[in-house]
CSV table of C-alpha atoms in Angstrom, one decimal:
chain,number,residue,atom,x,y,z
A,1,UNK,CA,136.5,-153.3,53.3
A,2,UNK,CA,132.8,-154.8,53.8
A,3,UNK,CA,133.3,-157.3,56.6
A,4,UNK,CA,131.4,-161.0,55.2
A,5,UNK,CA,128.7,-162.7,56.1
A,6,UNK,CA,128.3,-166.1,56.0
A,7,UNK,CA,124.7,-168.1,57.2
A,8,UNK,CA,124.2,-171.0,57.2
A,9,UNK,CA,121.2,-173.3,57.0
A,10,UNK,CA,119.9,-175.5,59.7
A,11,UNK,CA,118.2,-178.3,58.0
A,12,UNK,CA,119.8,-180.9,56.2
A,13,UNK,CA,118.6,-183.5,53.3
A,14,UNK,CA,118.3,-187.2,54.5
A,15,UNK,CA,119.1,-189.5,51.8
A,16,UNK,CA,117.2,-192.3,53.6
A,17,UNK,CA,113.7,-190.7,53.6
A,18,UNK,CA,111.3,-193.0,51.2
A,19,UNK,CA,107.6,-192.5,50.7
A,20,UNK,CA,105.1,-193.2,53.5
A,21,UNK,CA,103.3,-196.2,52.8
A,22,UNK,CA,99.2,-196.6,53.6
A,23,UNK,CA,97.4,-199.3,54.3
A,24,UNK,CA,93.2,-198.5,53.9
A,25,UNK,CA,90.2,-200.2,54.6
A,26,UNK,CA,87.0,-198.9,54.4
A,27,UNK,CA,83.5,-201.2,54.7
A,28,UNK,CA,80.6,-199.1,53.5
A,29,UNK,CA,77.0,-199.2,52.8
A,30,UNK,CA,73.9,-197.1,51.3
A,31,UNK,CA,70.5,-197.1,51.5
A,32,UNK,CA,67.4,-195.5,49.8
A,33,UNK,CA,63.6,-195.4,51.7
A,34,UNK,CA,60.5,-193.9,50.6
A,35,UNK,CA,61.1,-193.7,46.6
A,36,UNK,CA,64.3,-191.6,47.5
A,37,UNK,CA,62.9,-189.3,50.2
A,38,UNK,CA,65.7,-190.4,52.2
A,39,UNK,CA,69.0,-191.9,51.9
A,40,UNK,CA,71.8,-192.7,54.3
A,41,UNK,CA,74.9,-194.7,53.6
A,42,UNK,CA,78.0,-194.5,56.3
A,43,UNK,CA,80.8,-196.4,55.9
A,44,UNK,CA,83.8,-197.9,58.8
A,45,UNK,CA,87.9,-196.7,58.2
A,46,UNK,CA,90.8,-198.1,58.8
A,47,UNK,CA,93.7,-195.9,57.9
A,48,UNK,CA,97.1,-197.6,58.9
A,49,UNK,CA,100.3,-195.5,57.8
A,50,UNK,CA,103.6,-197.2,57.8
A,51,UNK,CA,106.9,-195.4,58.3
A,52,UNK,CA,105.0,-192.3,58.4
A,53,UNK,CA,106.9,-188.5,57.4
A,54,UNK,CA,107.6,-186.0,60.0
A,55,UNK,CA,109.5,-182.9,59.9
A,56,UNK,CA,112.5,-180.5,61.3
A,57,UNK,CA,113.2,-183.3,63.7
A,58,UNK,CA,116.9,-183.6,64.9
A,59,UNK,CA,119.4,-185.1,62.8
A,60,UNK,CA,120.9,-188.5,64.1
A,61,UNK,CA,123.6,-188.1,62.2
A,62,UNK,CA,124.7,-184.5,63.5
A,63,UNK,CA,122.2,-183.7,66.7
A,64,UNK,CA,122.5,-180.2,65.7
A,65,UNK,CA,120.6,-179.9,62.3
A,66,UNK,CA,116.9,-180.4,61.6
A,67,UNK,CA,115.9,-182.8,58.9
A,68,UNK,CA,112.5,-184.7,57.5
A,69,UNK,CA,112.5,-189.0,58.8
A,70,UNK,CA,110.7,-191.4,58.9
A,71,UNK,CA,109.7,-192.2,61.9
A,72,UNK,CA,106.9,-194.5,62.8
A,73,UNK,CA,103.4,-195.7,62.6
A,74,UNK,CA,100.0,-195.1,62.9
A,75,UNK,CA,96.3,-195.6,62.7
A,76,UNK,CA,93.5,-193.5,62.0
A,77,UNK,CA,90.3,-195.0,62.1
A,78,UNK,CA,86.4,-194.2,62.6
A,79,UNK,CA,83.2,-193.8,61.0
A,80,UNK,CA,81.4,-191.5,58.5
A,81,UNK,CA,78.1,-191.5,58.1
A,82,UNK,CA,75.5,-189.3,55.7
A,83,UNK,CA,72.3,-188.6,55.6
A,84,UNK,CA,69.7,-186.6,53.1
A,85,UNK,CA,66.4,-186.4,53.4
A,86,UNK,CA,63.6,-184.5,51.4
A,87,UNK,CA,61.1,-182.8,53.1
A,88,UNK,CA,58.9,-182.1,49.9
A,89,UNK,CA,59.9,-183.6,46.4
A,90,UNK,CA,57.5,-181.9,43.1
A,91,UNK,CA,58.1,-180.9,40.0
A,92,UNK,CA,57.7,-177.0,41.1
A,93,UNK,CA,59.0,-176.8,44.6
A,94,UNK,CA,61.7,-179.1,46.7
A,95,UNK,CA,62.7,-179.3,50.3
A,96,UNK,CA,65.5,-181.2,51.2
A,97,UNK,CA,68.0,-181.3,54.7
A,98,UNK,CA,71.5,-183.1,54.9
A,99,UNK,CA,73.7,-184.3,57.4
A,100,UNK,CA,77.5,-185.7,57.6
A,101,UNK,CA,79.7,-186.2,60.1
A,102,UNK,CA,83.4,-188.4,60.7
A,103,UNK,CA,84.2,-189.8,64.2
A,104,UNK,CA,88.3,-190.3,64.3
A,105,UNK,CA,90.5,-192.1,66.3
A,106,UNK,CA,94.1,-191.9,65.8
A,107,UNK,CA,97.2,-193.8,67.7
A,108,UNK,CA,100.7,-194.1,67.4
A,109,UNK,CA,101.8,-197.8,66.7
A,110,UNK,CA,105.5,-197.7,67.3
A,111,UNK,CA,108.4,-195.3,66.1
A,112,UNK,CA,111.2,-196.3,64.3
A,113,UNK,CA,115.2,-195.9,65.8
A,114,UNK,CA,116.3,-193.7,66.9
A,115,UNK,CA,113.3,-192.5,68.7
A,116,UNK,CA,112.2,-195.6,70.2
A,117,UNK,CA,110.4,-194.0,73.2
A,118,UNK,CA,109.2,-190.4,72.1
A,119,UNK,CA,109.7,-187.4,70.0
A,120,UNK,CA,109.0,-183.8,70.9
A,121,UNK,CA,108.6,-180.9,68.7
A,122,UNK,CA,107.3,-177.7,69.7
A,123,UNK,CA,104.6,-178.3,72.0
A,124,UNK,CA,103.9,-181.6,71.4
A,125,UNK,CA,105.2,-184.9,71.8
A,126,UNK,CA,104.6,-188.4,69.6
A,127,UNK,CA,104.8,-191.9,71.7
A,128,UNK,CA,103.7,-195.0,71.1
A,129,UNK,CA,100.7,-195.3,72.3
A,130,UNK,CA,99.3,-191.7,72.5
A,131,UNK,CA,97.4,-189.6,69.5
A,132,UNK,CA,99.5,-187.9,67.3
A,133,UNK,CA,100.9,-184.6,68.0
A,134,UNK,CA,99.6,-185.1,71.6
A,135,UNK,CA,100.2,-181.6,73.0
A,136,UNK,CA,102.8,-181.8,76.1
A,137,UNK,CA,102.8,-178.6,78.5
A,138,UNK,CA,103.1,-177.1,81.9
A,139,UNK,CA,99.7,-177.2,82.9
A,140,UNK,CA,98.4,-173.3,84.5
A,141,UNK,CA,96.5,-173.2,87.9
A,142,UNK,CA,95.5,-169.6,87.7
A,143,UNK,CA,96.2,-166.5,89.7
A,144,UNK,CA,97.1,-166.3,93.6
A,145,UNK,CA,95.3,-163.8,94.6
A,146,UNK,CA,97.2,-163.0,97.8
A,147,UNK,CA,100.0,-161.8,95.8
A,148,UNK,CA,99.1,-162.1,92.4
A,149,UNK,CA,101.8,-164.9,91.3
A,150,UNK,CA,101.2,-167.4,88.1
A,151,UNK,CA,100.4,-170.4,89.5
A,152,UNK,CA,101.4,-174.0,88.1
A,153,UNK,CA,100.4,-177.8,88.6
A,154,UNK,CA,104.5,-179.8,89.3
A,155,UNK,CA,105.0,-183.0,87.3
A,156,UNK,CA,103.1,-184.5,90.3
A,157,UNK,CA,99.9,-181.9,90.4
A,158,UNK,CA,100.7,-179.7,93.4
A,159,UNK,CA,100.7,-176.1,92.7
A,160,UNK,CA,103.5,-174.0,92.9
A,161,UNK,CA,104.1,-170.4,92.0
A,162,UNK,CA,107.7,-171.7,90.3
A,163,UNK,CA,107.7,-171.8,86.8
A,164,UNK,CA,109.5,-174.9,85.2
A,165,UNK,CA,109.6,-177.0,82.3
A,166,UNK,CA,110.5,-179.9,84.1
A,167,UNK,CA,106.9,-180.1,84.9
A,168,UNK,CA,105.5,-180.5,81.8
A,169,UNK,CA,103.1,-183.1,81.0
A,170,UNK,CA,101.0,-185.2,78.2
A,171,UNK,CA,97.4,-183.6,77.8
A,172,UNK,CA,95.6,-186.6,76.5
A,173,UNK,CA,93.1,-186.3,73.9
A,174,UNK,CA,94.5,-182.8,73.5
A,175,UNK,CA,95.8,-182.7,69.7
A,176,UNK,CA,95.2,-180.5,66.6
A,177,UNK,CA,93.5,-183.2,65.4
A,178,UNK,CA,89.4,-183.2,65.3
A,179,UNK,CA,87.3,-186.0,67.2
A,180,UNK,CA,84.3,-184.9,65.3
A,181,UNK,CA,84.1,-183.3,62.2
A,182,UNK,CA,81.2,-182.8,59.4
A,183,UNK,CA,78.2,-180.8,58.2
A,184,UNK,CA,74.7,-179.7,57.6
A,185,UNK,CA,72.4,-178.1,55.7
A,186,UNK,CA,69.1,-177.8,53.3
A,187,UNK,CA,68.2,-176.9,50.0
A,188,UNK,CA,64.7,-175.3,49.2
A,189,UNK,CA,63.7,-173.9,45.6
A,190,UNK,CA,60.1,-172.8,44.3
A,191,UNK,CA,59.8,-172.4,40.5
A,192,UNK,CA,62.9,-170.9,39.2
A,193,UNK,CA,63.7,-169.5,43.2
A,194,UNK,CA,66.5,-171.6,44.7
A,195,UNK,CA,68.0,-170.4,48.7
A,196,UNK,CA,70.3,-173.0,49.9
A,197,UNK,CA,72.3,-172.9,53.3
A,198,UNK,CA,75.7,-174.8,54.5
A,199,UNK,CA,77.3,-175.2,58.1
A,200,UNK,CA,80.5,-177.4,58.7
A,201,UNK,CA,82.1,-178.0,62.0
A,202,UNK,CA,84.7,-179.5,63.9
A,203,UNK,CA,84.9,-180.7,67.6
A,204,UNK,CA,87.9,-181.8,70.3
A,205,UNK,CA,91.0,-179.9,67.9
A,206,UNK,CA,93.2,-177.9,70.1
A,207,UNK,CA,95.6,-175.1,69.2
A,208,UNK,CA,97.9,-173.0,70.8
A,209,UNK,CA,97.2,-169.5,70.8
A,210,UNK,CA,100.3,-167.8,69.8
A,211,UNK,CA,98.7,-165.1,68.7
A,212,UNK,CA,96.2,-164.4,71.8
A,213,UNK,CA,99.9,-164.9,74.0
A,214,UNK,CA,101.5,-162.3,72.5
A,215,UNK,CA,98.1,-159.9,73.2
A,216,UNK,CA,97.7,-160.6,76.8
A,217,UNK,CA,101.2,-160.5,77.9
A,218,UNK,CA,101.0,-159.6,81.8
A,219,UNK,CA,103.7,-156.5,80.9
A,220,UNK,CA,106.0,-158.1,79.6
A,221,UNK,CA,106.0,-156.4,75.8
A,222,UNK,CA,104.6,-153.2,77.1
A,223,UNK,CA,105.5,-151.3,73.9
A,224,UNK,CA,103.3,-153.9,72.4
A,225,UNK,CA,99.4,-154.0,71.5
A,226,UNK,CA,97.7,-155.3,74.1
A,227,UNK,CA,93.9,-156.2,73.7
A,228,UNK,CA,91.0,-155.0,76.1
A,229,UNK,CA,91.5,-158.1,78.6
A,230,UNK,CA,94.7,-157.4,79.5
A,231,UNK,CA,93.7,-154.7,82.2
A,232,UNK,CA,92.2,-157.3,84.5
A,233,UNK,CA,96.0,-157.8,86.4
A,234,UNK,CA,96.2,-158.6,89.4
A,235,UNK,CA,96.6,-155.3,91.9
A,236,UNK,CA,96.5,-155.2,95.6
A,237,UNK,CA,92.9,-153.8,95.0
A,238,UNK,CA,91.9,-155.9,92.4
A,239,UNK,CA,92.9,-159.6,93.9
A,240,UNK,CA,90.3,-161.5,91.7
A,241,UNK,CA,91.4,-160.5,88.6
A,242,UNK,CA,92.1,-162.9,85.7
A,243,UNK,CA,96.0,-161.9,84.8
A,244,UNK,CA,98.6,-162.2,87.0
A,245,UNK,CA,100.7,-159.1,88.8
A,246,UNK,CA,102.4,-157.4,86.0
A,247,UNK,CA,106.0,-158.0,84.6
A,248,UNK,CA,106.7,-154.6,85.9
A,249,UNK,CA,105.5,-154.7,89.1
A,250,UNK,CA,107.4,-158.2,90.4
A,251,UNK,CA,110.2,-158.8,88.1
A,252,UNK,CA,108.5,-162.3,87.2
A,253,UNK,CA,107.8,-163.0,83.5
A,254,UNK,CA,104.5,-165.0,83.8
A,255,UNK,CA,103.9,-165.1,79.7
A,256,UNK,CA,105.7,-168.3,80.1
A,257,UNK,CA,104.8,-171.6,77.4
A,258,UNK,CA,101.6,-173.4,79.3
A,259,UNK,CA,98.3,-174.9,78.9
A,260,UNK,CA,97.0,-171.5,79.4
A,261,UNK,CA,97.3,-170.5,76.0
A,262,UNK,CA,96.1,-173.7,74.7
A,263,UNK,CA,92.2,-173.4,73.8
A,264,UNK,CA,89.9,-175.7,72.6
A,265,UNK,CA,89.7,-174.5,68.6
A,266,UNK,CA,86.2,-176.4,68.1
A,267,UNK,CA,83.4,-174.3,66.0
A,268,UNK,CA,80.5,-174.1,63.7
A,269,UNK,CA,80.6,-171.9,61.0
A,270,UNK,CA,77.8,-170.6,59.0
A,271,UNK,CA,79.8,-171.3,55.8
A,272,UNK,CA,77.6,-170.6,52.4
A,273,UNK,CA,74.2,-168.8,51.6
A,274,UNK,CA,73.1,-168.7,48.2
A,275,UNK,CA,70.0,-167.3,46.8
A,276,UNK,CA,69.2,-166.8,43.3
A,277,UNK,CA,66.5,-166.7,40.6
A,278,UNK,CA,66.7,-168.7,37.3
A,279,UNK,CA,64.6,-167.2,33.9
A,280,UNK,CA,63.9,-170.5,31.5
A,281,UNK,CA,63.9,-170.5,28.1
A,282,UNK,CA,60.4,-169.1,27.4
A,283,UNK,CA,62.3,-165.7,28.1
A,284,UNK,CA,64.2,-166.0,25.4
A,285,UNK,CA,62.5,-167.1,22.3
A,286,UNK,CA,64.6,-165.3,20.3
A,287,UNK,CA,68.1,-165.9,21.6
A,288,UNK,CA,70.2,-169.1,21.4
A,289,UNK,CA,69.7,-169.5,25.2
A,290,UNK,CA,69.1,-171.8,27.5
A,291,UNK,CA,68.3,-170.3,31.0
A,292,UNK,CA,69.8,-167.6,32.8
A,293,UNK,CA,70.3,-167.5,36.9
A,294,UNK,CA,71.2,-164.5,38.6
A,295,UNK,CA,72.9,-165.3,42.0
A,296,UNK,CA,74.2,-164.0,45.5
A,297,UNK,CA,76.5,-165.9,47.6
A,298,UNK,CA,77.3,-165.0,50.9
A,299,UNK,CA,80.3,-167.1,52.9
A,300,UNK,CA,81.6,-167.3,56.1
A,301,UNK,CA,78.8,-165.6,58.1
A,302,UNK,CA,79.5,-166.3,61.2
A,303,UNK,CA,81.0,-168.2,63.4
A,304,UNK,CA,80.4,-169.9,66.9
A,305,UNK,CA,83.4,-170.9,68.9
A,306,UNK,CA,85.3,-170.2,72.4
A,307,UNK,CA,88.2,-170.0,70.7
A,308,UNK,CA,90.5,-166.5,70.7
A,309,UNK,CA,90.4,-165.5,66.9
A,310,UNK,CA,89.8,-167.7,64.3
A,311,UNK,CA,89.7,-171.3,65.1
A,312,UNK,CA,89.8,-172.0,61.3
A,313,UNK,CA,93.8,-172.2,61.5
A,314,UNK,CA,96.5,-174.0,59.8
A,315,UNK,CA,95.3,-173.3,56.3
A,316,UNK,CA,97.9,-171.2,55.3
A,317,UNK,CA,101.4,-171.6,56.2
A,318,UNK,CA,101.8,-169.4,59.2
A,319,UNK,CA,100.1,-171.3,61.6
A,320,UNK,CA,101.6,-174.5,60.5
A,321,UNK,CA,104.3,-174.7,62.7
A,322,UNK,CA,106.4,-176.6,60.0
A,323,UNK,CA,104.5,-179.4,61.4
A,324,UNK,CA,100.8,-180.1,61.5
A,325,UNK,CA,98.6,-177.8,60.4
A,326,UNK,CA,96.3,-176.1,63.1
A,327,UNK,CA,98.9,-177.0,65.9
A,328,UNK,CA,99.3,-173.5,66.2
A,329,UNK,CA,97.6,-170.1,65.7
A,330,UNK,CA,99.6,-166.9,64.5
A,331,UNK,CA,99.2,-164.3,62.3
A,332,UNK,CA,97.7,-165.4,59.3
A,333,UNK,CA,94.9,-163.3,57.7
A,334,UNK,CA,91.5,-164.8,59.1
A,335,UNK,CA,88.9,-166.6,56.9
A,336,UNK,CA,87.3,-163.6,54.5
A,337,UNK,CA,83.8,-163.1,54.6
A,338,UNK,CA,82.2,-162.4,51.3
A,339,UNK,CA,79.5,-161.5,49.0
A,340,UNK,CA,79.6,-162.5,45.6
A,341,UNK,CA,77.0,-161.4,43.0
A,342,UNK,CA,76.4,-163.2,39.6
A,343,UNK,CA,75.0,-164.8,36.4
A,344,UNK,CA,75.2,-167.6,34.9
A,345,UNK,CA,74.4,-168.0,31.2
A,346,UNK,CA,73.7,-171.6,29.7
A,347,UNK,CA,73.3,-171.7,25.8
């Protein structure tokens, strides 16, 4: 006989879940100077959400199953502002430059029972008080270069060479969230030549690296890929190096859950070039046609960040954690660079 198999799942419907509720406010204006050469309009947010959804948090019911609640509130609130101006402005040939950006501030109002202090999940905790998601971690202090030990910060910021999760602690302002996010770019054409360019960027998002981890792992998956940095361990001959002693050398796993995989996942990227060339109608006085405009587009050329990979994380569904999106980094594919040629017909 074929012995059975029986899994089982670990999350469980809640019958009390109900639909977030928003509150919005948003005080605007928009202004026009120099017969439309420029024009700016911003505009003030507030975002409040009421009994706000979060996921695979533990059941209160069971403590063993995970389940989606409702468990608190929160405000978002900030500015946006947006700006286009026009360099030139003639029948034959334009020149014009934009700007937007958002400045956000988020806070947790209270939580609802039973988490009436704080919920953790993952990496992060939520508390009245804090962002959301605030990212909650044993904080690294480097390499001891007598020995080559991981060193840590204790709850109480001395540094020991003893790992423990006791000692993990709230890294304000650290969340997935952006402080600062927005874009820029210009437009030029001349007769039926048009070139246009687009960057968009975010600033003060955090993400942990799970990804960059599991490359640099001070020995401990030997068997594994490893990327170029992971040589620099520490060896009796090599005391300034940037990894720790090797799993196999001590006995110590040092690829232990810190801020030392957490990295700062701000960037600009170089998002869209297009270029093309549109023929009028005087081409074709024969054919039921409008125009024609042949066209390259060119995306994602480039990025600028410090961050291991691509910061751009949390769109698909392997980074998400089950929780936030861009709270952590894995193995999704990265952004596609691209070049797209074509035509567009108008009759």
């Amino acid at each position: 006989t074929i012995p059975s198999t029986i899994l089982t799942g670990n999350r469980i419907a809640n019958p009390e879940l109900k639909f977030e509720q928003a509150v919005k406010l948003d005080i605007g204006f928009e202004s026009r100077w120099f017969n439309d050469y420029l024009a700016i309009s911003g505009s003030y947010f507030n975002d409040t959400r009421t009994d706000f959804l979060y996921g695979d948090v533990t059941s209160a019911e069971t403590g063993s199953f995970l389940t989606t609640r409702n468990v608190g509130d929160w405000v978002a609130k900030g500015f946006e502002v947006e700006m286009k101006a026009f360099a030139i402005k003639k029948e034959d040939v334009s020149l014009s430059f934009y700007v937007n950006g958002a400045q956000f501030d988020r806070e947790i109002n209270s939580l609802n029972p039973p988490f009436t202090d704080e919920i953790l999940r993952g990496f992060t905790k939520n508390k009245v008080g804090l962002a959301p998601d605030t990212f909650f971690l044993v904080r690294y202090a480097g390499v001891d270069p007598t020995n080559g030990d991981a060193l840590y910060y204790d709850i109480d910021g001395n540094i020991t060479n003893v790992y423990s999760a006791a000692n993990r602690v709230e890294l304000k302002g650290k969340t997935p969230y952006a402080k600062y996010e927005g874009g820029f770019g210009t437009e030029f054409t001349y007769k039926g030549f048009d070139i246009a360019a687009d960057f968009v960027f975010k600033q003060g998002n955090y993400s942990y690296n799970l990804k960059y981890r599991d490359l640099l792992t001070d020995g401990t998956y030997i068997g594994d890929n490893q990327i170029v940095d992971a040589f620099d361990y520490w060896t009796p001959t090599n005391t300034d190096a940037s990894l720790p002693a090797p799993y196999q050398f001590t006995g110590v796993d040092t690829n232990q859950d810190s801020d030392r995989w957490l990295q700062d996942a701000s960037y600009l990227r170089f998002r869209n070039l297009n270029f093309g060339y549109t023929f009028g109608k005087k081409l074709f006085k024969n054919l039921p046609l409008e125009s024609v405009r042949v066209y390259t587009q060119i995306q994602n050329l480039h990025t600028w960040t410090k961050f291991e990979g691509d910061p751009e994380v949390g769109i698909g569904n392997a980074e998400s954690g089950t929780v936030r999106p861009g709270q952590y980094a894995g193995y999704s594919y990265p952004t596609t660079k691209s070049v797209l040629f074509g035509i567009n017909v108008k009759f």
